[in-house]
PDB file of C-alpha atoms in Angstrom:
ATOM      1  CA  UNK A 135      67.341 222.917  99.502  1.00 41.00           C
ATOM      2  CA  UNK A 136      66.231 225.118 102.541  1.00 47.00           C
ATOM      3  CA  UNK A 137      68.129 227.984 103.362  1.00 58.00           C
ATOM      4  CA  UNK A 138      70.558 227.676 106.093  1.00 80.00           C
ATOM      5  CA  UNK A 139      70.208 231.051 107.239  1.00 86.00           C
ATOM      6  CA  UNK A 140      67.960 234.044 107.453  1.00 90.00           C
ATOM      7  CA  UNK A 141      68.976 238.009 108.010  1.00 90.00           C
ATOM      8  CA  UNK A 142      72.386 236.848 107.790  1.00 90.00           C
ATOM      9  CA  UNK A 143      73.362 240.280 107.782  1.00 93.00           C
ATOM     10  CA  UNK A 144      72.433 240.540 111.367  1.00 92.00           C
ATOM     11  CA  UNK A 145      72.753 237.184 112.513  1.00 90.00           C
ATOM     12  CA  UNK A 146      76.619 236.331 111.254  1.00 89.00           C
ATOM     13  CA  UNK A 147      79.159 235.398 113.917  1.00 86.00           C
ATOM     14  CA  UNK A 148      81.770 236.052 111.571  1.00 89.00           C
ATOM     15  CA  UNK A 149      82.877 239.088 109.065  1.00 90.00           C
ATOM     16  CA  UNK A 150      84.106 235.981 106.428  1.00 89.00           C
ATOM     17  CA  UNK A 151      81.693 233.501 105.084  1.00 88.00           C
ATOM     18  CA  UNK A 152      79.009 233.046 102.803  1.00 86.00           C
ATOM     19  CA  UNK A 153      75.404 233.276 103.536  1.00 88.00           C
ATOM     20  CA  UNK A 154      72.519 231.054 103.042  1.00 84.00           C
ATOM     21  CA  UNK A 155      69.469 233.196 102.611  1.00 88.00           C
ATOM     22  CA  UNK A 156      67.030 232.918  99.968  1.00 85.00           C
ATOM     23  CA  UNK A 157      67.784 235.533  97.112  1.00 85.00           C
ATOM     24  CA  UNK A 158      64.202 236.707  97.699  1.00 86.00           C
ATOM     25  CA  UNK A 159      64.384 237.085 101.469  1.00 89.00           C
ATOM     26  CA  UNK A 160      66.136 238.360 104.334  1.00 89.00           C
ATOM     27  CA  UNK A 161      68.160 241.569 105.166  1.00 91.00           C
ATOM     28  CA  UNK A 162      69.678 243.191 101.920  1.00 91.00           C
ATOM     29  CA  UNK A 163      72.968 243.886 102.950  1.00 95.00           C
ATOM     30  CA  UNK A 164      75.514 244.096  99.970  1.00 95.00           C
ATOM     31  CA  UNK A 165      76.184 240.345  99.076  1.00 94.00           C
ATOM     32  CA  UNK A 166      74.630 239.412 102.684  1.00 93.00           C
ATOM     33  CA  UNK A 167      77.796 240.865 104.392  1.00 94.00           C
ATOM     34  CA  UNK A 168      77.637 241.605 107.965  1.00 95.00           C
ATOM     35  CA  UNK A 169      75.711 245.244 108.941  1.00 96.00           C
ATOM     36  CA  UNK A 170      77.975 246.452 111.236  1.00 96.00           C
ATOM     37  CA  UNK A 171      79.810 250.055 112.504  1.00 95.00           C
ATOM     38  CA  UNK A 172      82.752 248.315 114.033  1.00 94.00           C
ATOM     39  CA  UNK A 173      85.141 247.624 110.862  1.00 95.00           C
ATOM     40  CA  UNK A 174      87.737 246.389 112.976  1.00 94.00           C
ATOM     41  CA  UNK A 175      89.628 243.278 111.116  1.00 94.00           C
ATOM     42  CA  UNK A 176      87.608 244.085 107.996  1.00 96.00           C
ATOM     43  CA  UNK A 177      89.507 243.818 104.600  1.00 97.00           C
ATOM     44  CA  UNK A 178      86.721 245.956 103.047  1.00 98.00           C
ATOM     45  CA  UNK A 179      84.118 248.181 103.710  1.00 98.00           C
ATOM     46  CA  UNK A 180      80.734 248.823 101.747  1.00 98.00           C
ATOM     47  CA  UNK A 181      79.481 252.255 102.655  1.00 98.00           C
ATOM     48  CA  UNK A 182      76.290 253.930 100.929  1.00 98.00           C
ATOM     49  CA  UNK A 183      76.003 257.517 100.033  1.00 97.00           C
ATOM     50  CA  UNK A 184      72.837 258.034  99.042  1.00 97.00           C
ATOM     51  CA  UNK A 185      73.070 261.583  97.488  1.00 96.00           C
ATOM     52  CA  UNK A 186      71.830 262.876  94.141  1.00 95.00           C
ATOM     53  CA  UNK A 187      71.121 266.895  94.955  1.00 92.00           C
ATOM     54  CA  UNK A 188      74.061 267.468  92.360  1.00 90.00           C
ATOM     55  CA  UNK A 189      72.572 265.767  89.296  1.00 91.00           C
ATOM     56  CA  UNK A 190      71.811 268.270  86.237  1.00 89.00           C
ATOM     57  CA  UNK A 191      69.364 266.177  84.494  1.00 89.00           C
ATOM     58  CA  UNK A 192      67.189 263.119  85.986  1.00 93.00           C
ATOM     59  CA  UNK A 193      67.350 262.703  89.968  1.00 93.00           C
ATOM     60  CA  UNK A 194      66.985 259.240  91.872  1.00 96.00           C
ATOM     61  CA  UNK A 195      70.553 257.976  92.370  1.00 97.00           C
ATOM     62  CA  UNK A 196      69.957 258.742  96.241  1.00 97.00           C
ATOM     63  CA  UNK A 197      68.144 255.317  95.718  1.00 97.00           C
ATOM     64  CA  UNK A 198      71.065 253.486  94.018  1.00 98.00           C
ATOM     65  CA  UNK A 199      72.792 252.067  97.406  1.00 98.00           C
ATOM     66  CA  UNK A 200      69.424 250.128  98.236  1.00 97.00           C
ATOM     67  CA  UNK A 201      68.986 249.015  94.645  1.00 98.00           C
ATOM     68  CA  UNK A 202      72.761 247.897  94.598  1.00 98.00           C
ATOM     69  CA  UNK A 203      72.153 245.777  97.607  1.00 97.00           C
ATOM     70  CA  UNK A 204      69.043 244.243  96.466  1.00 96.00           C
ATOM     71  CA  UNK A 205      70.908 243.182  93.204  1.00 96.00           C
ATOM     72  CA  UNK A 206      73.907 242.006  94.813  1.00 95.00           C
ATOM     73  CA  UNK A 207      72.079 239.198  96.655  1.00 91.00           C
ATOM     74  CA  UNK A 208      72.695 237.186  93.815  1.00 89.00           C
ATOM     75  CA  UNK A 209      76.455 237.163  94.598  1.00 87.00           C
ATOM     76  CA  UNK A 210      76.139 235.117  97.820  1.00 76.00           C
ATOM     77  CA  UNK A 211      76.708 231.365  97.974  1.00 68.00           C
ATOM     78  CA  UNK A 212      78.547 230.453  94.675  1.00 73.00           C
ATOM     79  CA  UNK A 213      81.893 230.657  93.982  1.00 85.00           C
ATOM     80  CA  UNK A 214      81.797 234.138  92.641  1.00 91.00           C
ATOM     81  CA  UNK A 215      82.152 234.426  88.465  1.00 90.00           C
ATOM     82  CA  UNK A 216      84.726 235.082  86.785  1.00 93.00           C
ATOM     83  CA  UNK A 217      87.392 234.659  89.776  1.00 93.00           C
ATOM     84  CA  UNK A 218      86.228 231.212  90.423  1.00 91.00           C
ATOM     85  CA  UNK A 219      86.568 231.658  94.348  1.00 91.00           C
ATOM     86  CA  UNK A 220      84.648 232.435  97.388  1.00 90.00           C
ATOM     87  CA  UNK A 221      85.271 236.008  97.719  1.00 92.00           C
ATOM     88  CA  UNK A 222      83.596 236.446 101.176  1.00 90.00           C
ATOM     89  CA  UNK A 223      85.538 233.412 102.384  1.00 89.00           C
ATOM     90  CA  UNK A 224      88.799 234.915 101.599  1.00 90.00           C
ATOM     91  CA  UNK A 225      88.002 238.562 102.225  1.00 94.00           C
ATOM     92  CA  UNK A 226      86.688 239.937 105.549  1.00 95.00           C
ATOM     93  CA  UNK A 227      83.616 242.261 104.061  1.00 96.00           C
ATOM     94  CA  UNK A 228      81.366 244.621 106.152  1.00 97.00           C
ATOM     95  CA  UNK A 229      78.419 246.703 105.033  1.00 97.00           C
ATOM     96  CA  UNK A 230      78.713 249.724 107.078  1.00 97.00           C
ATOM     97  CA  UNK A 231      75.348 250.997 106.011  1.00 96.00           C
ATOM     98  CA  UNK A 232      74.930 254.691 104.933  1.00 97.00           C
ATOM     99  CA  UNK A 233      75.895 257.923 105.441  1.00 97.00           C
ATOM    100  CA  UNK A 234      73.646 260.439 107.028  1.00 94.00           C
ATOM    101  CA  UNK A 235      73.208 263.721 105.425  1.00 93.00           C
ATOM    102  CA  UNK A 236      71.501 266.721 106.029  1.00 90.00           C
ATOM    103  CA  UNK A 237      68.634 266.892 103.192  1.00 89.00           C
ATOM    104  CA  UNK A 238      68.295 270.606 104.258  1.00 90.00           C
ATOM    105  CA  UNK A 239      72.002 271.802 103.868  1.00 90.00           C
ATOM    106  CA  UNK A 240      73.652 270.065 101.174  1.00 90.00           C
ATOM    107  CA  UNK A 241      76.911 272.337 101.573  1.00 91.00           C
ATOM    108  CA  UNK A 242      77.434 270.139 104.818  1.00 92.00           C
ATOM    109  CA  UNK A 243      77.449 267.258 102.418  1.00 94.00           C
ATOM    110  CA  UNK A 244      81.098 267.081 101.055  1.00 93.00           C
ATOM    111  CA  UNK A 245      82.656 267.660 104.606  1.00 96.00           C
ATOM    112  CA  UNK A 246      80.419 264.694 106.464  1.00 97.00           C
ATOM    113  CA  UNK A 247      81.358 262.453 103.337  1.00 97.00           C
ATOM    114  CA  UNK A 248      85.053 263.167 103.641  1.00 98.00           C
ATOM    115  CA  UNK A 249      85.169 263.238 107.237  1.00 97.00           C
ATOM    116  CA  UNK A 250      83.604 259.605 107.583  1.00 97.00           C
ATOM    117  CA  UNK A 251      85.512 258.050 104.641  1.00 98.00           C
ATOM    118  CA  UNK A 252      88.686 259.061 106.519  1.00 97.00           C
ATOM    119  CA  UNK A 253      87.704 257.387 109.199  1.00 96.00           C
ATOM    120  CA  UNK A 254      86.620 254.119 107.671  1.00 96.00           C
ATOM    121  CA  UNK A 255      89.930 254.070 105.612  1.00 96.00           C
ATOM    122  CA  UNK A 256      92.020 255.013 108.738  1.00 93.00           C
ATOM    123  CA  UNK A 257      92.572 251.464 109.857  1.00 86.00           C
ATOM    124  CA  UNK A 258      93.454 250.199 106.303  1.00 91.00           C
ATOM    125  CA  UNK A 259      90.443 248.819 105.335  1.00 94.00           C
ATOM    126  CA  UNK A 260      89.864 249.115 101.356  1.00 98.00           C
ATOM    127  CA  UNK A 261      86.362 251.517 100.622  1.00 98.00           C
ATOM    128  CA  UNK A 262      83.805 250.512  98.363  1.00 98.00           C
ATOM    129  CA  UNK A 263      81.312 253.564  98.117  1.00 98.00           C
ATOM    130  CA  UNK A 264      77.860 252.865  96.550  1.00 98.00           C
ATOM    131  CA  UNK A 265      76.287 255.914  95.050  1.00 95.00           C
ATOM    132  CA  UNK A 266      74.770 258.512  94.746  1.00 94.00           C
ATOM    133  CA  UNK A 267      75.406 260.744  91.848  1.00 96.00           C
ATOM    134  CA  UNK A 268      78.991 261.504  90.665  1.00 96.00           C
ATOM    135  CA  UNK A 269      79.544 264.617  93.060  1.00 96.00           C
ATOM    136  CA  UNK A 270      80.202 262.259  95.906  1.00 97.00           C
ATOM    137  CA  UNK A 271      83.745 261.009  94.598  1.00 98.00           C
ATOM    138  CA  UNK A 272      84.812 264.687  94.993  1.00 97.00           C
ATOM    139  CA  UNK A 273      84.970 264.355  98.803  1.00 97.00           C
ATOM    140  CA  UNK A 274      86.168 260.417  98.354  1.00 98.00           C
ATOM    141  CA  UNK A 275      88.887 261.693  96.417  1.00 98.00           C
ATOM    142  CA  UNK A 276      89.825 264.422  99.103  1.00 98.00           C
ATOM    143  CA  UNK A 277      90.107 261.661 102.104  1.00 98.00           C
ATOM    144  CA  UNK A 278      92.029 259.106 100.070  1.00 98.00           C
ATOM    145  CA  UNK A 279      94.662 261.426  98.752  1.00 98.00           C
ATOM    146  CA  UNK A 280      94.834 262.819 102.691  1.00 97.00           C
ATOM    147  CA  UNK A 281      96.103 259.277 102.985  1.00 97.00           C
ATOM    148  CA  UNK A 282      97.925 258.045 100.044  1.00 97.00           C
ATOM    149  CA  UNK A 283      99.022 261.359  98.313  1.00 97.00           C
ATOM    150  CA  UNK A 284      98.214 262.482  94.845  1.00 98.00           C
ATOM    151  CA  UNK A 285      95.811 259.474  93.100  1.00 98.00           C
ATOM    152  CA  UNK A 286      96.266 258.291  89.666  1.00 98.00           C
ATOM    153  CA  UNK A 287      92.334 258.568  88.547  1.00 98.00           C
ATOM    154  CA  UNK A 288      90.535 255.803  86.565  1.00 98.00           C
ATOM    155  CA  UNK A 289      87.135 256.954  85.268  1.00 98.00           C
ATOM    156  CA  UNK A 290      84.806 255.054  83.616  1.00 98.00           C
ATOM    157  CA  UNK A 291      82.082 257.374  82.733  1.00 98.00           C
ATOM    158  CA  UNK A 292      80.089 259.173  79.516  1.00 97.00           C
ATOM    159  CA  UNK A 293      81.222 262.455  80.605  1.00 97.00           C
ATOM    160  CA  UNK A 294      84.501 263.845  81.522  1.00 95.00           C
ATOM    161  CA  UNK A 295      82.996 266.011  84.365  1.00 90.00           C
ATOM    162  CA  UNK A 296      85.784 268.815  83.979  1.00 92.00           C
ATOM    163  CA  UNK A 297      83.404 271.748  83.637  1.00 87.00           C
ATOM    164  CA  UNK A 298      85.272 274.461  86.384  1.00 81.00           C
ATOM    165  CA  UNK A 299      83.398 275.956  89.133  1.00 82.00           C
ATOM    166  CA  UNK A 300      83.979 278.247  92.014  1.00 80.00           C
ATOM    167  CA  UNK A 301      84.903 275.490  94.815  1.00 76.00           C
ATOM    168  CA  UNK A 302      81.837 275.658  96.110  1.00 80.00           C
ATOM    169  CA  UNK A 303      79.129 274.472  93.872  1.00 83.00           C
ATOM    170  CA  UNK A 304      77.343 271.206  94.339  1.00 84.00           C
ATOM    171  CA  UNK A 305      77.624 269.767  90.894  1.00 84.00           C
ATOM    172  CA  UNK A 306      78.470 266.203  89.262  1.00 78.00           C
ATOM    173  CA  UNK A 307      80.055 267.603  86.374  1.00 77.00           C
ATOM    174  CA  UNK A 308      83.086 269.529  87.993  1.00 86.00           C
ATOM    175  CA  UNK A 309      84.919 267.277  90.654  1.00 93.00           C
ATOM    176  CA  UNK A 310      87.235 265.953  88.024  1.00 96.00           C
ATOM    177  CA  UNK A 311      88.604 269.661  87.416  1.00 95.00           C
ATOM    178  CA  UNK A 312      88.371 270.732  91.143  1.00 95.00           C
ATOM    179  CA  UNK A 313      90.539 267.583  91.919  1.00 96.00           C
ATOM    180  CA  UNK A 314      93.175 268.406  89.017  1.00 96.00           C
ATOM    181  CA  UNK A 315      93.238 271.929  90.453  1.00 95.00           C
ATOM    182  CA  UNK A 316      93.580 271.066  94.132  1.00 95.00           C
ATOM    183  CA  UNK A 317      95.830 268.671  93.415  1.00 97.00           C
ATOM    184  CA  UNK A 318      94.195 265.776  94.546  1.00 98.00           C
ATOM    185  CA  UNK A 319      94.587 263.753  91.516  1.00 98.00           C
ATOM    186  CA  UNK A 320      97.656 263.406  89.049  1.00 98.00           C
ATOM    187  CA  UNK A 321      96.431 264.215  85.549  1.00 98.00           C
ATOM    188  CA  UNK A 322      99.694 262.582  83.905  1.00 98.00           C
ATOM    189  CA  UNK A 323      98.592 259.183  85.644  1.00 98.00           C
ATOM    190  CA  UNK A 324      94.509 259.364  84.856  1.00 98.00           C
ATOM    191  CA  UNK A 325      92.615 258.297  82.306  1.00 98.00           C
ATOM    192  CA  UNK A 326      89.144 258.375  81.540  1.00 98.00           C
ATOM    193  CA  UNK A 327      87.258 255.283  79.671  1.00 98.00           C
ATOM    194  CA  UNK A 328      84.000 255.803  77.549  1.00 98.00           C
ATOM    195  CA  UNK A 329      83.682 259.169  77.156  1.00 98.00           C
ATOM    196  CA  UNK A 330      80.735 260.111  74.724  1.00 98.00           C
ATOM    197  CA  UNK A 331      80.718 263.862  75.493  1.00 96.00           C
ATOM    198  CA  UNK A 332      82.794 267.350  75.282  1.00 94.00           C
ATOM    199  CA  UNK A 333      83.786 269.434  77.695  1.00 91.00           C
ATOM    200  CA  UNK A 334      85.696 272.780  77.443  1.00 88.00           C
ATOM    201  CA  UNK A 335      89.129 271.116  79.386  1.00 90.00           C
ATOM    202  CA  UNK A 336      90.637 267.912  79.255  1.00 94.00           C
ATOM    203  CA  UNK A 337      92.720 268.861  82.239  1.00 93.00           C
ATOM    204  CA  UNK A 338      95.666 267.012  80.877  1.00 96.00           C
ATOM    205  CA  UNK A 339      93.789 263.408  81.654  1.00 98.00           C
ATOM    206  CA  UNK A 340      94.053 260.712  79.050  1.00 98.00           C
ATOM    207  CA  UNK A 341      90.753 259.970  77.324  1.00 98.00           C
ATOM    208  CA  UNK A 342      89.546 257.023  75.581  1.00 98.00           C
ATOM    209  CA  UNK A 343      86.270 257.823  73.760  1.00 97.00           C
ATOM    210  CA  UNK A 344      83.568 255.706  72.984  1.00 97.00           C
ATOM    211  CA  UNK A 345      84.394 255.311  69.529  1.00 96.00           C
ATOM    212  CA  UNK A 346      87.739 254.062  70.474  1.00 97.00           C
ATOM    213  CA  UNK A 347      86.593 251.445  72.384  1.00 97.00           C
ATOM    214  CA  UNK A 348      84.615 250.162  69.533  1.00 95.00           C
ATOM    215  CA  UNK A 349      88.324 249.614  67.842  1.00 96.00           C
ATOM    216  CA  UNK A 350      89.895 247.921  70.969  1.00 97.00           C
ATOM    217  CA  UNK A 351      89.933 244.625  72.770  1.00 97.00           C
ATOM    218  CA  UNK A 352      89.118 244.250  76.306  1.00 98.00           C
ATOM    219  CA  UNK A 353      92.904 243.825  77.036  1.00 98.00           C
ATOM    220  CA  UNK A 354      93.784 246.566  75.182  1.00 98.00           C
ATOM    221  CA  UNK A 355      91.784 248.888  77.260  1.00 98.00           C
ATOM    222  CA  UNK A 356      93.117 247.765  80.213  1.00 98.00           C
ATOM    223  CA  UNK A 357      96.922 247.621  79.121  1.00 98.00           C
ATOM    224  CA  UNK A 358      96.057 251.344  78.297  1.00 98.00           C
ATOM    225  CA  UNK A 359      94.767 251.922  81.882  1.00 98.00           C
ATOM    226  CA  UNK A 360      97.621 250.231  83.495  1.00 98.00           C
ATOM    227  CA  UNK A 361     100.248 251.900  81.605  1.00 98.00           C
ATOM    228  CA  UNK A 362      98.861 255.261  82.249  1.00 98.00           C
ATOM    229  CA  UNK A 363      98.710 254.846  86.114  1.00 98.00           C
ATOM    230  CA  UNK A 364     102.112 253.523  86.156  1.00 97.00           C
ATOM    231  CA  UNK A 365     102.060 252.176  89.391  1.00 96.00           C
ATOM    232  CA  UNK A 366     100.600 254.968  91.515  1.00 98.00           C
ATOM    233  CA  UNK A 367      97.899 254.881  94.064  1.00 98.00           C
ATOM    234  CA  UNK A 368      94.760 254.695  92.112  1.00 98.00           C
ATOM    235  CA  UNK A 369      90.977 255.275  92.702  1.00 98.00           C
ATOM    236  CA  UNK A 370      88.697 253.889  90.264  1.00 98.00           C
ATOM    237  CA  UNK A 371      85.421 255.756  89.924  1.00 98.00           C
ATOM    238  CA  UNK A 372      82.434 253.836  87.720  1.00 98.00           C
ATOM    239  CA  UNK A 373      79.635 256.099  86.577  1.00 98.00           C
ATOM    240  CA  UNK A 374      76.992 253.312  85.295  1.00 98.00           C
ATOM    241  CA  UNK A 375      76.298 255.694  82.524  1.00 98.00           C
ATOM    242  CA  UNK A 376      79.747 254.317  81.099  1.00 98.00           C
ATOM    243  CA  UNK A 377      77.743 251.842  79.879  1.00 98.00           C
ATOM    244  CA  UNK A 378      75.377 252.127  76.658  1.00 98.00           C
ATOM    245  CA  UNK A 379      71.941 252.733  77.995  1.00 98.00           C
ATOM    246  CA  UNK A 380      70.932 249.166  76.412  1.00 97.00           C
ATOM    247  CA  UNK A 381      72.936 247.864  79.505  1.00 98.00           C
ATOM    248  CA  UNK A 382      72.288 250.607  81.905  1.00 98.00           C
ATOM    249  CA  UNK A 383      69.059 252.504  81.237  1.00 98.00           C
ATOM    250  CA  UNK A 384      68.695 253.545  84.947  1.00 98.00           C
ATOM    251  CA  UNK A 385      70.821 256.740  85.232  1.00 97.00           C
ATOM    252  CA  UNK A 386      70.144 260.354  84.839  1.00 96.00           C
ATOM    253  CA  UNK A 387      72.242 261.323  82.191  1.00 96.00           C
ATOM    254  CA  UNK A 388      72.105 258.048  79.853  1.00 97.00           C
ATOM    255  CA  UNK A 389      74.484 258.521  76.694  1.00 97.00           C
ATOM    256  CA  UNK A 390      73.689 256.245  73.416  1.00 97.00           C
ATOM    257  CA  UNK A 391      76.838 254.887  71.954  1.00 96.00           C
ATOM    258  CA  UNK A 392      78.637 253.186  74.907  1.00 97.00           C
ATOM    259  CA  UNK A 393      80.240 250.102  75.527  1.00 98.00           C
ATOM    260  CA  UNK A 394      78.399 246.679  76.342  1.00 98.00           C
ATOM    261  CA  UNK A 395      78.568 245.780  80.129  1.00 98.00           C
ATOM    262  CA  UNK A 396      80.193 242.266  79.198  1.00 97.00           C
ATOM    263  CA  UNK A 397      83.248 244.233  77.451  1.00 97.00           C
ATOM    264  CA  UNK A 398      83.795 246.938  80.203  1.00 98.00           C
ATOM    265  CA  UNK A 399      83.815 244.086  83.022  1.00 98.00           C
ATOM    266  CA  UNK A 400      86.128 242.127  81.386  1.00 98.00           C
ATOM    267  CA  UNK A 401      88.562 245.412  81.188  1.00 98.00           C
ATOM    268  CA  UNK A 402      87.529 245.770  85.107  1.00 98.00           C
ATOM    269  CA  UNK A 403      88.668 241.849  85.276  1.00 98.00           C
ATOM    270  CA  UNK A 404      92.204 242.456  84.047  1.00 98.00           C
ATOM    271  CA  UNK A 405      93.164 245.122  86.228  1.00 98.00           C
ATOM    272  CA  UNK A 406      94.705 243.140  88.898  1.00 96.00           C
ATOM    273  CA  UNK A 407      97.966 244.866  88.432  1.00 95.00           C
ATOM    274  CA  UNK A 408      96.912 248.252  89.628  1.00 98.00           C
ATOM    275  CA  UNK A 409      97.302 249.614  92.900  1.00 97.00           C
ATOM    276  CA  UNK A 410      93.629 250.167  93.758  1.00 98.00           C
ATOM    277  CA  UNK A 411      93.507 252.094  97.010  1.00 98.00           C
ATOM    278  CA  UNK A 412      89.611 252.846  97.080  1.00 98.00           C
ATOM    279  CA  UNK A 413      86.560 252.737  94.840  1.00 98.00           C
ATOM    280  CA  UNK A 414      83.113 253.466  93.894  1.00 98.00           C
ATOM    281  CA  UNK A 415      79.907 252.793  91.451  1.00 98.00           C
ATOM    282  CA  UNK A 416      77.816 255.968  91.099  1.00 98.00           C
ATOM    283  CA  UNK A 417      74.699 257.470  89.165  1.00 97.00           C
ATOM    284  CA  UNK A 418      72.725 254.022  89.603  1.00 98.00           C
ATOM    285  CA  UNK A 419      69.198 255.573  89.583  1.00 98.00           C
ATOM    286  CA  UNK A 420      66.424 252.961  90.036  1.00 97.00           C
ATOM    287  CA  UNK A 421      63.346 255.008  89.003  1.00 97.00           C
ATOM    288  CA  UNK A 422      64.513 254.872  85.286  1.00 97.00           C
ATOM    289  CA  UNK A 423      65.540 251.112  85.482  1.00 97.00           C
ATOM    290  CA  UNK A 424      64.140 248.253  84.302  1.00 95.00           C
ATOM    291  CA  UNK A 425      63.933 244.804  85.856  1.00 96.00           C
ATOM    292  CA  UNK A 426      67.003 245.682  87.857  1.00 96.00           C
ATOM    293  CA  UNK A 427      69.285 245.624  84.664  1.00 98.00           C
ATOM    294  CA  UNK A 428      71.138 248.939  85.961  1.00 98.00           C
ATOM    295  CA  UNK A 429      71.371 247.658  89.571  1.00 98.00           C
ATOM    296  CA  UNK A 430      72.842 244.314  88.689  1.00 98.00           C
ATOM    297  CA  UNK A 431      75.218 245.933  86.843  1.00 98.00           C
ATOM    298  CA  UNK A 432      76.260 248.199  89.371  1.00 98.00           C
ATOM    299  CA  UNK A 433      76.483 245.492  92.435  1.00 98.00           C
ATOM    300  CA  UNK A 434      78.641 243.448  89.484  1.00 98.00           C
ATOM    301  CA  UNK A 435      81.170 246.442  89.124  1.00 98.00           C
ATOM    302  CA  UNK A 436      81.180 246.376  93.132  1.00 98.00           C
ATOM    303  CA  UNK A 437      81.837 242.564  93.235  1.00 97.00           C
ATOM    304  CA  UNK A 438      84.651 243.053  90.582  1.00 98.00           C
ATOM    305  CA  UNK A 439      86.311 245.391  92.877  1.00 98.00           C
ATOM    306  CA  UNK A 440      86.301 242.862  95.626  1.00 97.00           C
ATOM    307  CA  UNK A 441      87.267 240.145  93.536  1.00 97.00           C
ATOM    308  CA  UNK A 442      90.421 242.226  92.586  1.00 97.00           C
ATOM    309  CA  UNK A 443      91.039 242.677  96.187  1.00 97.00           C
ATOM    310  CA  UNK A 444      90.695 238.993  97.060  1.00 95.00           C
ATOM    311  CA  UNK A 445      93.404 238.085  94.596  1.00 95.00           C
ATOM    312  CA  UNK A 446      95.761 240.902  95.536  1.00 94.00           C
ATOM    313  CA  UNK A 447      95.298 239.471  99.177  1.00 92.00           C
ATOM    314  CA  UNK A 448      95.897 235.724  98.147  1.00 90.00           C
ATOM    315  CA  UNK A 449      99.120 237.047  96.125  1.00 89.00           C
ATOM    316  CA  UNK A 450     100.680 238.995  99.113  1.00 85.00           C
ATOM    317  CA  UNK A 451     100.264 235.843 101.449  1.00 78.00           C
TER     318      UNK A 451
END
């Protein structure tokens, strides 16, 4: 069957509805959503943050937003699994493009991200951010906390990211400690899932280690997350290295012994009870990927965020 549209990201007349572009052609916005800087009327805004100057191992996550958008073409047209619904028909989603950063002055990076994120969420749209390395979550948390107050953090990750710094350092391994210290997140309502490394501090955050996940069903993991967040406004951050490298080889700091993509996607699917106010997917590094395995996993995480949001919108009607 010939495609009914081409370059839908530019030619779409509405911010709802499916495209008909071939999966191998057309403008590569996220799920073929319209590229626009006008977010009026949008339920959700997808935004890329191509930054990887904070990595401590292998760089390349600056190419993450491009790769995730390319992989997301497979989610258009058909009802999206596992929600069995046309997410983009029910939810007004736009692709805002990427954050413009000064590659020669990284100290300006957090401020730029925070200001633009604050502008995007001001009107009430749900922001799905595509990283970039995990440092970008720090200014994103600040922007969301400014609107919603101290947040519950749900962090899918192989690393705790609780190393303390001087508050100015550009580092993807210290944003959680900084967020606790500055009151941006509430550690008593925060949880880290899939941790397979050790840091000097846990900052009072509940940890589900990788080996613990092996003994738990997906429903039990989801229940632990729901119980910990206790109904608070919640930010979900997903470092793709939460997954075992067999399922996500394209990342800067892979750690063996992690959960499968199927297990963690099942956990995400069961988080509809959370009051999620913002979310991101970070650390997808295409130079180390194979056959878009990691990019597809990252795009799936973002699609799951939107599916949960579509269900929430339907419940509130």
